[in-house]
Amino acid sequence: MCLGVPMLVQSIEGFQAHCEAKGIERDVSLFMIQDVDVKPGDYVLVHVGYAIQKLEPEEAAATWQVLDELFESNELEEADPEGAARRE
Amino acid sequence: MSDAKAREWIEAIHQLDLPSRVRVMNVCGGHERTLSMAGIRSVLPKNVEIIPGPGCPVCVCPEEDLYLAIQIALHRDATVMTFGDMLRVPTNVPKREVRTLEQARAAGARVVPIASPSEVWDAAMANPSERFVFFAAGFETTMAPVAARIAEGLPENVDLLISGRRTWPAVATLLAGDRAAFDGLIAPGHVAAVMGPEEWLFVPETHGIPSAVSGFRPDQLLSALYSVLRQLVEKTPVLENCYAHAVPAGGNAQARRLLDTVFEIVDAPWRGIGTLPESGYGLRPAYAARDARVLHADLADESRKRMGEMPAGCGCADVVLGRIYPTECALYGTTCVPRSPVGPCMVSDEGACRIWWAGGIRSPEDLRTLHA
Ligand code: SF4
């Protein structure tokens, strides 16, 4: 739930950014970082649909490494389709 | 741990001339997850313990709030929408009654797990003749987006059940006794990114305890740990910002403004722990007409406030306070496993019990191999 996920900004309209990560696309609000200069091609850290900060690309990649391991271990650890759906 | 930077920090930590027992607390489920997944405890000197502390907002969400959410779902013509983790958190009602939001849904109530507050707004806008209750538990990183969404405009048919909590007051409580519960603190990077690192200054300044704000990669956590341990050795407690490129002084001013617009700071109950001063977010009076606590006060069970503890035998409150490790709970891995959790710490992705289980720590023996 508090899982911050780095996403790549694809396009921006007002405070809405269309973002992508691991093939999943999402609309993300830039409302909380409206003072920050964010452009398509930048990475943002997304908490519950809101960007809370801009990220350097290396930081985004390294964070995904940690998340990948987490998702993998969670999948192995339990057959919990509910949980998988929750995490999408 | 293949990363070269991480290896350098590990070596630097091993070079330090440390006391015979050092306890460093982290207060973030994200930190604990990296520590467990990357196996960081196993590469540290055996006298260094890293204790998971209050890092799970789902785990401390008061039982009476969960109970109220379940009752609203069962007895009102409304859809309860809440972050996915909340669905399986058990209340203490008798076995044959509805104990979780998930069971309420199975019994026909409308309960919908969400990943973002926007899903509530979308559903409400698409179904203007129906009522929705947004049940939101979370720390600062979650409550700031919740505040943003509310400040942007609350649809007429959405009511709010807010169980937001602040992180630092829990740590302040841990330090209030005569004997500190830990020797060093790894402060939460994303909370600091939102609220500013300054919130944590009281730890070194008032209590003389070394602290460092950390990011979430293994090498970042190791650098923060090194900072804390070096401060301890040199007896120079400060708050070092080891995540500076993401955590500016003052945090995110816009996020703090939004939090302040929508919420006021209140004394708030933490499940199994009690009421901690200034530790909660409450709706400002302007939103009183949309406060589910007020609107559905008749469904609340006042007596639950007294019995709002953890399920029988569950040591989750002590786990959250860092008084025991998950493996020290008698139910860990016996009756309590992720598939059939007894307590909230085994339900939530941020709960220490669940993270340790996912990280492969199965028994007290597994823990003993890590420490001298
Ligand atoms: S193992 Fe289960 S019962 Fe024990 S403290 Fe953790 S959540 Fe509670």
Short mmCIF file of C-alpha atoms and ligand atoms in Angstrom, two decimals:
data_model
loop_
_atom_site.label_atom_id
_atom_site.label_comp_id
_atom_site.label_asym_id
_atom_site.label_seq_id
_atom_site.Cartn_x
_atom_site.Cartn_y
_atom_site.Cartn_z
CA MET A 1 0.00 0.00 0.00
CA CYS A 2 2.80 2.40 0.88
CA LEU A 3 4.82 0.61 -1.75
CA GLY A 4 6.47 3.38 -3.75
CA VAL A 5 6.82 2.32 -7.37
CA PRO A 6 9.04 4.14 -9.90
CA MET A 7 7.25 4.83 -13.20
CA LEU A 8 8.31 6.36 -16.51
CA VAL A 9 6.37 9.46 -17.58
CA GLN A 10 5.08 9.07 -21.15
CA SER A 11 2.87 12.12 -21.57
CA ILE A 12 1.49 14.93 -19.41
CA GLU A 13 -1.81 16.77 -19.48
CA GLY A 14 -2.35 19.32 -16.73
CA PHE A 15 -1.58 17.55 -13.43
CA GLN A 16 -2.18 14.09 -14.97
CA ALA A 17 0.78 12.11 -16.23
CA HIS A 18 0.40 8.93 -18.24
CA CYS A 19 3.07 6.60 -16.86
CA GLU A 20 4.40 3.14 -17.54
CA ALA A 21 6.29 0.51 -15.57
CA LYS A 22 6.82 -3.15 -16.44
CA GLY A 23 4.24 -2.94 -19.22
CA ILE A 24 1.57 -1.58 -16.88
CA GLU A 25 0.19 1.85 -17.78
CA ARG A 26 -1.37 4.21 -15.28
CA ASP A 27 -2.57 7.76 -14.90
CA VAL A 28 -0.57 9.37 -12.14
CA SER A 29 -1.29 12.70 -10.46
CA LEU A 30 1.50 15.28 -10.42
CA PHE A 31 -0.53 17.46 -8.06
CA MET A 32 1.89 17.01 -5.16
CA ILE A 33 5.00 17.82 -7.18
CA GLN A 34 3.55 20.68 -9.19
CA ASP A 35 6.54 22.87 -8.23
CA VAL A 36 8.91 20.31 -9.78
CA ASP A 37 9.83 20.34 -13.47
CA VAL A 38 8.68 16.96 -14.81
CA LYS A 39 8.81 16.05 -18.51
CA PRO A 40 8.04 12.94 -20.57
CA GLY A 41 11.02 10.60 -20.21
CA ASP A 42 11.48 11.41 -16.50
CA TYR A 43 10.92 8.89 -13.73
CA VAL A 44 8.64 9.60 -10.78
CA LEU A 45 8.11 7.68 -7.55
CA VAL A 46 4.41 6.82 -7.28
CA HIS A 47 2.57 6.26 -4.00
CA VAL A 48 -1.12 5.28 -4.30
CA GLY A 49 -1.47 6.99 -7.68
CA TYR A 50 0.40 10.17 -6.74
CA ALA A 51 3.94 11.11 -7.68
CA ILE A 52 5.72 12.12 -4.48
CA GLN A 53 9.07 12.87 -6.08
CA LYS A 54 11.09 12.80 -9.28
CA LEU A 55 13.70 10.04 -9.53
CA GLU A 56 17.00 9.69 -11.34
CA PRO A 57 16.88 6.84 -13.90
CA GLU A 58 19.56 4.83 -12.00
CA GLU A 59 17.56 5.19 -8.79
CA ALA A 60 14.42 3.97 -10.58
CA ALA A 61 16.23 0.94 -12.02
CA ALA A 62 17.79 0.01 -8.68
CA THR A 63 14.43 0.33 -6.90
CA TRP A 64 12.85 -1.97 -9.46
CA GLN A 65 15.54 -4.53 -8.77
CA VAL A 66 14.46 -4.58 -5.13
CA LEU A 67 10.76 -4.73 -6.07
CA ASP A 68 11.29 -7.57 -8.56
CA GLU A 69 12.86 -9.69 -5.85
CA LEU A 70 9.95 -8.91 -3.56
CA PHE A 71 7.28 -9.87 -6.07
CA GLU A 72 9.15 -13.05 -6.96
CA SER A 73 9.45 -14.16 -3.35
CA ASN A 74 5.79 -13.33 -2.70
CA GLU A 75 4.71 -15.43 -5.65
CA LEU A 76 6.75 -18.40 -4.52
CA GLU A 77 5.70 -18.09 -0.94
CA GLU A 78 1.96 -18.46 -1.28
CA ALA A 79 -0.74 -19.34 -3.71
CA ASP A 80 -2.80 -16.26 -3.02
CA PRO A 81 -4.58 -15.09 -6.17
CA GLU A 82 -6.29 -12.33 -4.16
CA GLY A 83 -2.92 -10.94 -3.17
CA ALA A 84 -1.62 -11.12 -6.71
CA ALA A 85 -4.68 -9.24 -7.95
CA ARG A 86 -4.26 -6.67 -5.22
CA ARG A 87 -0.69 -6.03 -6.23
CA GLU A 88 -1.54 -6.41 -9.89
CA MET B 1 24.59 -8.90 -2.31
CA SER B 2 26.65 -8.60 -5.46
CA ASP B 3 26.65 -4.83 -5.66
CA ALA B 4 30.15 -3.41 -5.30
CA LYS B 5 29.00 -0.31 -3.41
CA ALA B 6 27.10 -2.46 -0.93
CA ARG B 7 30.21 -4.61 -0.38
CA GLU B 8 32.28 -1.53 0.37
CA TRP B 9 29.83 -0.41 3.05
CA ILE B 10 29.76 -3.87 4.59
CA GLU B 11 33.56 -3.84 4.83
CA ALA B 12 33.52 -0.34 6.33
CA ILE B 13 31.00 -1.47 8.94
CA HIS B 14 33.18 -4.46 9.86
CA GLN B 15 36.15 -2.09 10.39
CA LEU B 16 34.32 -0.14 13.13
CA ASP B 17 35.18 -0.79 16.75
CA LEU B 18 31.62 -1.44 17.94
CA PRO B 19 30.21 -2.08 21.44
CA SER B 20 29.27 -5.68 22.28
CA ARG B 21 25.61 -5.14 21.43
CA VAL B 22 24.15 -2.52 19.11
CA ARG B 23 20.44 -2.20 18.33
CA VAL B 24 19.47 -0.10 15.35
CA MET B 25 15.78 0.44 14.65
CA ASN B 26 14.14 1.03 11.29
CA VAL B 27 10.59 2.39 11.12
CA CYS B 28 9.55 1.63 7.58
CA GLY B 29 8.12 -1.50 5.99
CA GLY B 30 10.02 -0.64 2.81
CA HIS B 31 13.34 -0.59 4.65
CA GLU B 32 12.55 -3.83 6.41
CA ARG B 33 11.67 -5.43 3.10
CA THR B 34 15.02 -4.52 1.53
CA LEU B 35 16.90 -5.62 4.66
CA SER B 36 15.17 -9.01 4.60
CA MET B 37 15.15 -9.63 0.86
CA ALA B 38 18.79 -8.65 0.40
CA GLY B 39 19.81 -10.69 3.44
CA ILE B 40 21.57 -7.72 4.99
CA ARG B 41 21.38 -9.03 8.56
CA SER B 42 23.43 -12.08 7.61
CA VAL B 43 26.39 -10.02 6.37
CA LEU B 44 26.62 -7.68 9.36
CA PRO B 45 28.78 -8.16 12.45
CA LYS B 46 26.88 -10.51 14.75
CA ASN B 47 26.64 -7.92 17.52
CA VAL B 48 24.65 -5.55 15.29
CA GLU B 49 20.88 -6.07 15.52
CA ILE B 50 18.45 -4.33 13.23
CA ILE B 51 15.03 -4.14 14.82
CA PRO B 52 11.89 -3.57 12.75
CA GLY B 53 9.88 -0.86 14.55
CA PRO B 54 6.65 1.03 13.85
CA GLY B 55 6.62 0.82 10.05
CA CYS B 56 3.20 -0.59 9.28
CA PRO B 57 0.11 1.64 9.38
CA VAL B 58 -2.24 -1.27 8.67
CA CYS B 59 -0.88 -3.08 11.73
CA VAL B 60 -1.78 -0.23 14.08
CA CYS B 61 -5.15 0.69 12.58
CA PRO B 62 -7.51 0.58 15.58
CA GLU B 63 -9.72 -2.46 15.84
CA GLU B 64 -12.76 -0.23 16.40
CA ASP B 65 -12.18 1.47 13.02
CA LEU B 66 -12.02 -1.87 11.23
CA TYR B 67 -15.13 -2.97 13.09
CA LEU B 68 -16.97 0.20 12.05
CA ALA B 69 -15.94 -0.25 8.41
CA ILE B 70 -17.25 -3.83 8.48
CA GLN B 71 -20.53 -2.75 10.08
CA ILE B 72 -21.02 0.01 7.50
CA ALA B 73 -20.42 -2.49 4.70
CA LEU B 74 -22.88 -4.96 6.24
CA HIS B 75 -25.66 -2.61 7.35
CA ARG B 76 -25.62 0.50 5.19
CA ASP B 77 -26.47 0.94 1.55
CA ALA B 78 -22.92 1.93 0.71
CA THR B 79 -19.75 0.58 -0.89
CA VAL B 80 -16.67 0.53 1.34
CA MET B 81 -13.46 1.13 -0.61
CA THR B 82 -10.10 0.65 1.08
CA PHE B 83 -6.46 -0.19 0.35
CA GLY B 84 -6.12 -3.91 -0.43
CA ASP B 85 -4.15 -4.78 2.70
CA MET B 86 -7.07 -3.85 4.93
CA LEU B 87 -9.41 -6.56 3.63
CA ARG B 88 -7.87 -9.46 5.52
CA VAL B 89 -7.04 -7.75 8.81
CA PRO B 90 -9.03 -9.58 11.49
CA THR B 91 -11.13 -7.98 14.23
CA ASN B 92 -11.67 -9.65 17.59
CA VAL B 93 -15.34 -10.55 17.19
CA PRO B 94 -16.43 -14.12 17.99
CA LYS B 95 -15.47 -16.70 15.36
CA ARG B 96 -18.93 -17.14 13.82
CA GLU B 97 -19.36 -13.40 13.19
CA VAL B 98 -17.90 -11.43 10.30
CA ARG B 99 -14.27 -10.77 11.28
CA THR B 100 -12.80 -9.11 8.20
CA LEU B 101 -13.88 -6.87 5.35
CA GLU B 102 -13.15 -9.80 3.05
CA GLN B 103 -15.69 -11.94 4.93
CA ALA B 104 -18.18 -9.06 4.76
CA ARG B 105 -17.76 -9.07 1.00
CA ALA B 106 -18.24 -12.84 0.87
CA ALA B 107 -21.47 -12.28 2.86
CA GLY B 108 -22.74 -9.98 0.12
CA ALA B 109 -21.56 -6.57 1.33
CA ARG B 110 -20.01 -4.20 -1.18
CA VAL B 111 -16.31 -3.97 -0.31
CA VAL B 112 -13.79 -2.99 -2.97
CA PRO B 113 -9.99 -3.12 -2.60
CA ILE B 114 -8.19 -0.19 -4.21
CA ALA B 115 -4.61 0.82 -4.95
CA SER B 116 -5.24 4.56 -5.30
CA PRO B 117 -7.74 7.08 -3.86
CA SER B 118 -8.61 8.04 -7.44
CA GLU B 119 -10.43 4.72 -7.84
CA VAL B 120 -12.92 5.88 -5.20
CA TRP B 121 -13.48 9.16 -7.04
CA ASP B 122 -13.89 7.35 -10.40
CA ALA B 123 -16.44 4.92 -8.95
CA ALA B 124 -18.38 7.71 -7.22
CA MET B 125 -18.50 9.82 -10.35
CA ALA B 126 -19.62 6.86 -12.48
CA ASN B 127 -22.39 5.94 -10.02
CA PRO B 128 -23.79 9.26 -8.74
CA SER B 129 -26.88 7.69 -7.13
CA GLU B 130 -24.81 5.33 -4.93
CA ARG B 131 -22.92 6.13 -1.72
CA PHE B 132 -19.26 5.32 -1.11
CA VAL B 133 -17.16 5.24 2.04
CA PHE B 134 -13.41 5.66 1.62
CA PHE B 135 -11.68 3.92 4.54
CA ALA B 136 -8.08 5.18 4.56
CA ALA B 137 -5.34 3.98 6.88
CA GLY B 138 -1.76 5.02 6.24
CA PHE B 139 1.29 6.99 7.26
CA GLU B 140 2.30 10.38 5.87
CA THR B 141 3.24 9.01 2.44
CA THR B 142 -0.29 7.72 1.96
CA MET B 143 -2.19 10.45 3.76
CA ALA B 144 -0.61 13.23 1.67
CA PRO B 145 -2.07 11.78 -1.58
CA VAL B 146 -5.38 11.20 0.26
CA ALA B 147 -5.35 14.85 1.35
CA ALA B 148 -4.50 15.94 -2.20
CA ARG B 149 -7.44 13.99 -3.62
CA ILE B 150 -9.85 15.41 -1.03
CA ALA B 151 -8.54 18.95 -1.52
CA GLU B 152 -9.06 18.65 -5.27
CA GLY B 153 -12.76 18.12 -4.59
CA LEU B 154 -14.83 15.55 -2.71
CA PRO B 155 -17.78 14.10 -4.69
CA GLU B 156 -21.17 14.54 -2.96
CA ASN B 157 -21.59 10.78 -2.58
CA VAL B 158 -18.24 9.97 -0.88
CA ASP B 159 -17.85 9.83 2.91
CA LEU B 160 -14.54 9.36 4.71
CA LEU B 161 -13.30 7.03 7.44
CA ILE B 162 -9.78 8.27 8.18
CA SER B 163 -7.25 6.27 10.24
CA GLY B 164 -4.09 8.12 9.21
CA ARG B 165 -1.08 8.09 11.51
CA ARG B 166 2.19 10.00 11.84
CA THR B 167 5.42 8.08 12.24
CA TRP B 168 7.60 10.18 14.51
CA PRO B 169 5.23 10.31 17.53
CA ALA B 170 5.51 6.52 17.81
CA VAL B 171 9.29 6.78 17.91
CA ALA B 172 9.01 9.59 20.46
CA THR B 173 6.93 7.24 22.61
CA LEU B 174 9.60 4.55 22.38
CA LEU B 175 12.19 7.04 23.58
CA ALA B 176 10.05 8.47 26.40
CA GLY B 177 11.07 5.85 28.99
CA ASP B 178 14.33 6.05 30.99
CA ARG B 179 15.95 3.30 28.95
CA ALA B 180 16.01 3.85 25.19
CA ALA B 181 14.66 0.94 23.18
CA PHE B 182 17.47 1.25 20.62
CA ASP B 183 20.93 2.75 20.10
CA GLY B 184 20.49 4.17 16.60
CA LEU B 185 17.71 5.03 14.17
CA ILE B 186 17.35 4.60 10.42
CA ALA B 187 14.77 7.26 9.57
CA PRO B 188 12.24 6.59 6.80
CA GLY B 189 13.25 8.08 3.43
CA HIS B 190 9.87 8.54 1.83
CA VAL B 191 8.23 9.96 4.96
CA ALA B 192 11.14 12.42 5.14
CA ALA B 193 10.75 13.23 1.44
CA VAL B 194 7.20 14.34 2.17
CA MET B 195 7.51 15.83 5.67
CA GLY B 196 11.14 16.94 5.69
CA PRO B 197 14.05 15.28 7.52
CA GLU B 198 13.80 17.88 10.30
CA GLU B 199 10.99 15.90 11.95
CA TRP B 200 13.64 13.42 13.12
CA LEU B 201 16.08 15.92 14.64
CA PHE B 202 14.65 15.27 18.10
CA VAL B 203 16.17 11.79 18.10
CA PRO B 204 19.84 12.94 18.19
CA GLU B 205 19.19 16.35 19.75
CA THR B 206 16.86 15.44 22.63
CA HIS B 207 17.87 11.81 23.12
CA GLY B 208 21.49 11.72 21.92
CA ILE B 209 20.74 8.84 19.58
CA PRO B 210 22.56 8.60 16.21
CA SER B 211 20.22 8.81 13.21
CA ALA B 212 20.33 8.72 9.43
CA VAL B 213 17.65 9.14 6.76
CA SER B 214 17.92 6.28 4.28
CA GLY B 215 16.80 5.30 0.81
CA PHE B 216 15.56 1.84 -0.10
CA ARG B 217 18.38 0.19 -2.03
CA PRO B 218 20.66 -2.20 -0.14
CA ASP B 219 23.69 0.08 -0.58
CA GLN B 220 21.71 3.10 0.64
CA LEU B 221 20.54 1.25 3.74
CA LEU B 222 24.10 0.09 4.39
CA SER B 223 25.43 3.64 4.05
CA ALA B 224 22.81 4.89 6.53
CA LEU B 225 23.65 2.03 8.88
CA TYR B 226 27.34 2.87 8.59
CA SER B 227 26.56 6.51 9.41
CA VAL B 228 24.60 5.52 12.52
CA LEU B 229 27.28 3.10 13.72
CA ARG B 230 30.13 5.56 13.09
CA GLN B 231 28.26 8.25 15.03
CA LEU B 232 27.84 5.75 17.84
CA VAL B 233 31.54 4.92 17.92
CA GLU B 234 32.58 8.57 17.71
CA LYS B 235 29.85 9.65 20.16
CA THR B 236 28.69 12.40 17.80
CA PRO B 237 24.95 11.86 17.40
CA VAL B 238 23.44 13.87 14.55
CA LEU B 239 20.79 13.34 11.90
CA GLU B 240 22.62 12.54 8.69
CA ASN B 241 20.66 12.69 5.45
CA CYS B 242 21.92 9.70 3.46
CA TYR B 243 19.14 10.06 0.87
CA ALA B 244 19.72 13.73 0.11
CA HIS B 245 18.93 13.68 -3.61
CA ALA B 246 15.37 12.57 -2.82
CA VAL B 247 14.92 14.24 0.57
CA PRO B 248 15.25 18.04 0.43
CA ALA B 249 15.24 20.22 3.54
CA GLY B 250 11.61 20.88 4.46
CA GLY B 251 10.36 17.92 2.42
CA ASN B 252 7.57 18.50 -0.06
CA ALA B 253 6.00 21.84 0.89
CA GLN B 254 2.99 21.30 -1.36
CA ALA B 255 2.24 17.92 0.24
CA ARG B 256 2.52 19.38 3.73
CA ARG B 257 0.20 22.24 2.77
CA LEU B 258 -2.38 19.77 1.47
CA LEU B 259 -2.18 17.65 4.63
CA ASP B 260 -2.70 20.77 6.71
CA THR B 261 -5.66 21.93 4.62
CA VAL B 262 -7.63 18.72 5.04
CA PHE B 263 -6.46 17.25 8.35
CA GLU B 264 -5.80 18.40 11.87
CA ILE B 265 -3.37 16.68 14.20
CA VAL B 266 -5.14 14.62 16.88
CA ASP B 267 -4.26 12.25 19.70
CA ALA B 268 -4.96 8.86 18.18
CA PRO B 269 -5.23 5.21 19.27
CA TRP B 270 -2.75 2.64 17.90
CA ARG B 271 -4.00 -0.90 17.94
CA GLY B 272 -2.75 -2.81 20.95
CA ILE B 273 -0.57 0.11 21.98
CA GLY B 274 -2.91 2.83 23.21
CA THR B 275 -3.43 6.50 22.46
CA LEU B 276 -0.31 8.38 21.39
CA PRO B 277 -0.34 12.18 21.59
CA GLU B 278 -0.44 14.09 18.29
CA SER B 279 -0.03 10.88 16.34
CA GLY B 280 -3.09 10.94 14.07
CA TYR B 281 -4.74 12.79 11.23
CA GLY B 282 -8.35 13.78 11.85
CA LEU B 283 -10.67 15.48 9.36
CA ARG B 284 -10.95 19.23 9.81
CA PRO B 285 -14.40 20.51 10.91
CA ALA B 286 -15.16 21.63 7.35
CA TYR B 287 -15.50 17.91 6.46
CA ALA B 288 -17.55 16.90 9.52
CA ALA B 289 -20.66 16.35 7.40
CA ARG B 290 -18.74 13.68 5.42
CA ASP B 291 -17.08 11.98 8.38
CA ALA B 292 -18.22 8.35 8.46
CA ARG B 293 -17.38 8.21 12.17
CA VAL B 294 -20.04 10.86 12.80
CA LEU B 295 -22.52 9.68 10.15
CA HIS B 296 -22.47 6.06 11.32
CA ALA B 297 -21.79 6.62 15.02
CA ASP B 298 -24.77 4.38 15.84
CA LEU B 299 -22.93 1.35 14.37
CA ALA B 300 -19.81 1.87 16.46
CA ASP B 301 -19.38 -0.33 19.50
CA GLU B 302 -18.05 1.90 22.29
CA SER B 303 -16.88 -1.09 24.30
CA ARG B 304 -14.47 -2.00 21.50
CA LYS B 305 -12.35 1.00 22.40
CA ARG B 306 -11.39 -0.77 25.58
CA MET B 307 -11.04 -4.23 24.08
CA GLY B 308 -9.35 -2.93 20.94
CA GLU B 309 -6.33 -5.11 21.38
CA MET B 310 -4.71 -7.64 19.09
CA PRO B 311 -6.22 -11.08 18.49
CA ALA B 312 -5.57 -13.52 21.36
CA GLY B 313 -1.93 -14.63 21.45
CA CYS B 314 -0.81 -12.19 18.75
CA GLY B 315 2.29 -10.23 19.69
CA CYS B 316 1.86 -7.73 16.89
CA ALA B 317 1.82 -4.68 19.19
CA ASP B 318 5.17 -5.73 20.67
CA VAL B 319 6.50 -6.43 17.17
CA VAL B 320 5.44 -2.95 16.03
CA LEU B 321 7.16 -1.39 19.03
CA GLY B 322 10.32 -3.42 18.39
CA ARG B 323 10.04 -5.14 21.78
CA ILE B 324 10.10 -8.60 20.23
CA TYR B 325 11.16 -10.01 16.88
CA PRO B 326 8.41 -11.66 14.80
CA THR B 327 9.97 -15.09 15.47
CA GLU B 328 9.52 -14.51 19.20
CA CYS B 329 5.73 -14.64 18.83
CA ALA B 330 4.52 -18.14 19.75
CA LEU B 331 2.09 -18.16 16.83
CA TYR B 332 4.68 -17.20 14.16
CA GLY B 333 4.77 -19.92 11.54
CA THR B 334 2.57 -22.24 13.60
CA THR B 335 -1.00 -20.97 13.45
CA CYS B 336 -0.03 -17.63 11.90
CA VAL B 337 1.23 -17.74 8.30
CA PRO B 338 0.51 -15.42 5.35
CA ARG B 339 -2.19 -17.75 4.03
CA SER B 340 -4.13 -17.70 7.31
CA PRO B 341 -2.89 -14.69 9.25
CA VAL B 342 -3.81 -14.29 12.92
CA GLY B 343 -2.63 -10.71 13.29
CA PRO B 344 -2.26 -7.67 11.07
CA CYS B 345 1.57 -7.92 11.01
CA MET B 346 1.18 -11.14 8.97
CA VAL B 347 -1.44 -9.58 6.66
CA SER B 348 0.14 -6.36 5.50
CA ASP B 349 2.93 -6.15 2.94
CA GLU B 350 4.51 -3.75 5.41
CA GLY B 351 4.07 -5.94 8.48
CA ALA B 352 7.32 -7.26 9.93
CA CYS B 353 5.93 -10.80 10.37
CA ARG B 354 4.92 -11.08 6.75
CA ILE B 355 8.19 -9.58 5.49
CA TRP B 356 10.28 -11.92 7.63
CA TRP B 357 8.26 -14.90 6.46
CA ALA B 358 8.69 -13.85 2.83
CA GLY B 359 12.40 -13.36 3.52
CA GLY B 360 12.67 -16.99 4.60
CA ILE B 361 13.09 -16.52 8.35
CA ARG B 362 10.99 -19.37 9.72
CA SER B 363 12.02 -19.94 13.32
CA PRO B 364 13.90 -18.49 16.30
CA GLU B 365 16.85 -20.68 15.22
CA ASP B 366 17.02 -18.82 11.91
CA LEU B 367 17.31 -15.59 13.89
CA ARG B 368 19.90 -16.98 16.31
CA THR B 369 22.25 -17.78 13.44
CA LEU B 370 22.29 -14.07 12.67
CA HIS B 371 23.24 -12.77 16.11
CA ALA B 372 25.89 -13.61 18.64
S1 SF4 C 1 3.23 -13.93 13.94
FE1 SF4 C 1 1.05 -13.47 13.63
S2 SF4 C 1 0.17 -13.64 15.65
FE2 SF4 C 1 2.38 -13.41 15.94
S3 SF4 C 1 2.79 -11.20 16.12
FE3 SF4 C 1 2.98 -11.69 13.98
S4 SF4 C 1 0.94 -11.30 13.14
FE4 SF4 C 1 0.68 -11.46 15.35
#
